[in-house]
Amino acid sequence: MTVAKLELSTDPALKLDADSSSGAKLSPRAELARRALYYMSLMREAEDRIERKLYRQGKILGGVYVGRGQEAIPVGAGLAARPEDVLFPSHRDLALYFMRGISLREVFAQYMGRAAGLTRGRDGNMHMGDLRKRIVAIISAMAASVPVAAGAAMALKYQGKDDVVFVFFGDGATSRGDWHEGINLAAVQKAPLVLLCNNNQYAYSTPLDKQMACANVADRAPGYGIPAEIADGNDPLAVYDACERAAAHARSGNGPYLIECKTFRMTGHSAHDPADYVPKELFELWEQRCPIRRVERRLLDEGWDSPAAIEAVHARVRREIDEAIEWAENSPYPDPSELLDGVFERKES
Amino acid sequence: MPTTYVEAIREGLREEMERDPNVFLLGEDIGIYGGAFKVTQGLLDQFGGRRIVDTPISESAIVGAAIGASFMGLRPVAEMQFADFISCGFDQIVNFAAKCRYRWNAPAPLVLRAPCGGGIHGGPYHSQQNEAWFTHTPGLKVVLPATARDAKGLIKSAIRDNDPVIFYEHKALYRRVKEDLPEGDYTVPIGKASVHREGRHMSIVTYSAMVHVAAEVAALMEREGLSIEVIDLRTLTPLDEETILASVRKTSKAIVLHEANLTGGFGGEIAARITEKAFEYLDGPVLRLAAPDTPVPFSPPLEEAYLPNAQKLLEKVRWLAAY
Ligand SMILES: Cc1ncc(C[n+]2csc(CCOP(=O)(O)OP(=O)(O)O)c2C)c(N)n1
């Protein structure tokens, strides 16, 4: 078999240092905050274009799900993950793709159903992955990725590696049997699995108290004999720290570790959903906790960056996205003659 | 010394595990117990717990974990204790494993072994032939060996295949069929039917345990001067249409036989293809013999009434011969 060759990406955010106003060497914490800002800004802006512009213009079809307000979770985790670690994003973790070096062009082409998209038009929107970059495509059935991630983690252990697997899901997914089966299997196998829940308090229109009778997703962990912690899901550095602890636990052979990131979904379930069922006050409350504003404040308060430098990050993001959208819009659709290809391996006969 | 079907599968697994350190087995009770049908007996002693993994009762997790491990370069062979319980892992199979290559070019080379079939008084939950659930899903290879030789050769091919394979082992054949196997390493190709018995007057197209029913009837009818060709499909998807059509073009009459129930069974697909592609060669309607559309009943007289057998096949054969 052709095992996909690992292509480790160069982190585009590192380029920020060159762009930034101060040439002085930054503390590791400041570095993290800067990279977090870049990727959160990139995710927010890309998803705003997708959800609020291109979808409404009819240029993007199908289901559109975004992680508005939850950017700190994929970004914090993505910063903690090593390049060889395997990622299983949920439908609200777009930043992970960028952090693995998947280009904006590929992502917008994917959303527009173009041949240059990650799935060549075979699947749509956030349903994408690339094994060479160790990022596994979303499985549409909620929580189905947990057993698969458990198996990937078992394989890493089998191979004697100290890499770990990160699997992402929402609060609603934790009601499915697959979630429980996957964690239980990983727990008895002591497989190196980091479980990241974005508890955004709604699953589609269903609030948490109709989803589960315990107060926290973390409360489910003791039933599997694994540790869990609750993290501030709107602070990328808090998520990063929790992931570091979780990954260290998993890397040293202790098995899975669950992180529940408390956050809020700052939009509808998908682009067609006005979310009338969410009380306005909740949106207002959580707007105050916007992870992007928070990291900006931190950068300023600590004296790590100037307002101008922060604005430069957003400007750069907008520029990159403008360019990628234009490129994707002008890229070709897949050729229908390829319809039958790729169901099975093509054998030379 | 003749090798039984169950030994043949075990030997196939053993040889592949010896050949390739990435091959490992997972499933319920496959280690110390050797599997509900003892297919994996002795393998734990030889390969250890790292490569023979006893899992919780979690079919979805077993299938899902096999997919995940396959992404990392391993070659998982997962056992469903009974094919009936494959339904608990259904979503992982049809919605993920089957679609990975097509969706995002991520092959999932795994084998799902599923002990299937009736005739062992297993009742509704331990007797099913549910292959049609999966033949309707593009991206899955569905293999059902009928002989010890094919069982070994096909399990080896399945493990080496770069796509997901569902490998249906018929429980009633495990210890009932045996034969001398070729020496050493051999494989049987997936996607190729075999002419189990040559004949001139009628084709019986079948697979799995029913191959032996067809062979029995063919032997009986030989004495009456009717020469029956028995086609053992061995693989349903991808289907070896050529072998079926070549046989029908020669004999001009065809019966499709399977143990699964009639409606929506794979026999309908075969009958349709024969009719579409060899109509002008036919001297009669394409008949089907299958189980009736009920769950598999438990009580012996009921189960006997349910399963296709030589008696029921003889009736069809005589009717079609006279047509
Ligand atoms: C098994 C399954 N049932 C239903 C759906 C449809 N669906 C898609 S997302 C979703 C809600 C998921 O909620 P949650 O897991 O909390 O994640 P969130 O969307 O809030 O991030 C539902 C019901 C699905 N994808 N899979």
CSV table of C-alpha atoms and ligand atoms in Angstrom, one decimal, chain A residues 65 70 90-92 139-142 169-174 176 198 200-204 211 265 269, ligand 1:
chain,number,residue,atom,x,y,z
A,65,TYR,CA,-21.2,25.3,9.5
A,70,GLN,CA,-15.2,29.1,19.1
A,90,SER,CA,-15.2,18.7,13.9
A,91,HIS,CA,-17.3,20.9,11.7
A,92,ARG,CA,-16.3,24.0,13.6
A,139,ILE,CA,-17.3,12.0,9.3
A,140,SER,CA,-20.7,13.4,8.9
A,141,ALA,CA,-22.3,11.2,11.5
A,142,MET,CA,-21.7,13.0,14.8
A,169,PHE,CA,-16.5,17.2,18.7
A,170,GLY,CA,-19.5,19.1,20.1
A,171,ASP,CA,-21.5,18.6,23.2
A,172,GLY,CA,-24.3,16.9,21.3
A,173,ALA,CA,-22.0,14.3,19.9
A,174,THR,CA,-21.4,13.0,23.3
A,176,ARG,CA,-24.0,9.0,20.6
A,198,ASN,CA,-16.4,22.3,22.2
A,200,ASN,CA,-21.1,25.5,22.8
A,201,GLN,CA,-24.3,24.8,24.7
A,202,TYR,CA,-26.4,24.0,21.7
A,203,ALA,CA,-26.6,21.0,19.4
A,204,TYR,CA,-28.5,22.5,16.5
A,211,GLN,CA,-29.0,16.7,25.5
A,265,ARG,CA,-21.9,29.2,19.2
A,269,HIS,CA,-26.3,25.9,13.6
C,1,LIG,C1,-25.6,10.8,13.8
C,1,LIG,C2,-26.0,12.2,13.3
C,1,LIG,N1,-27.3,12.6,13.6
C,1,LIG,C3,-27.6,13.8,13.2
C,1,LIG,C4,-26.8,14.7,12.5
C,1,LIG,C5,-27.2,16.1,12.1
C,1,LIG,N2,-26.5,17.1,12.8
C,1,LIG,C6,-25.4,17.7,12.3
C,1,LIG,S1,-24.6,18.7,13.4
C,1,LIG,C7,-25.8,18.3,14.6
C,1,LIG,C8,-25.7,19.0,16.0
C,1,LIG,C9,-24.4,18.7,16.6
C,1,LIG,O1,-24.3,19.2,17.8
C,1,LIG,P1,-22.9,19.2,18.6
C,1,LIG,O2,-22.4,17.8,18.6
C,1,LIG,O3,-23.2,19.8,20.0
C,1,LIG,O4,-21.9,20.1,17.8
C,1,LIG,P2,-22.0,21.6,17.4
C,1,LIG,O5,-22.7,21.7,16.1
C,1,LIG,O6,-22.8,22.3,18.4
C,1,LIG,O7,-20.6,22.1,17.3
C,1,LIG,C10,-26.8,17.5,14.1
C,1,LIG,C11,-27.9,17.0,14.9
C,1,LIG,C12,-25.5,14.2,12.3
C,1,LIG,N3,-24.6,14.9,11.6
C,1,LIG,N4,-25.1,13.0,12.7
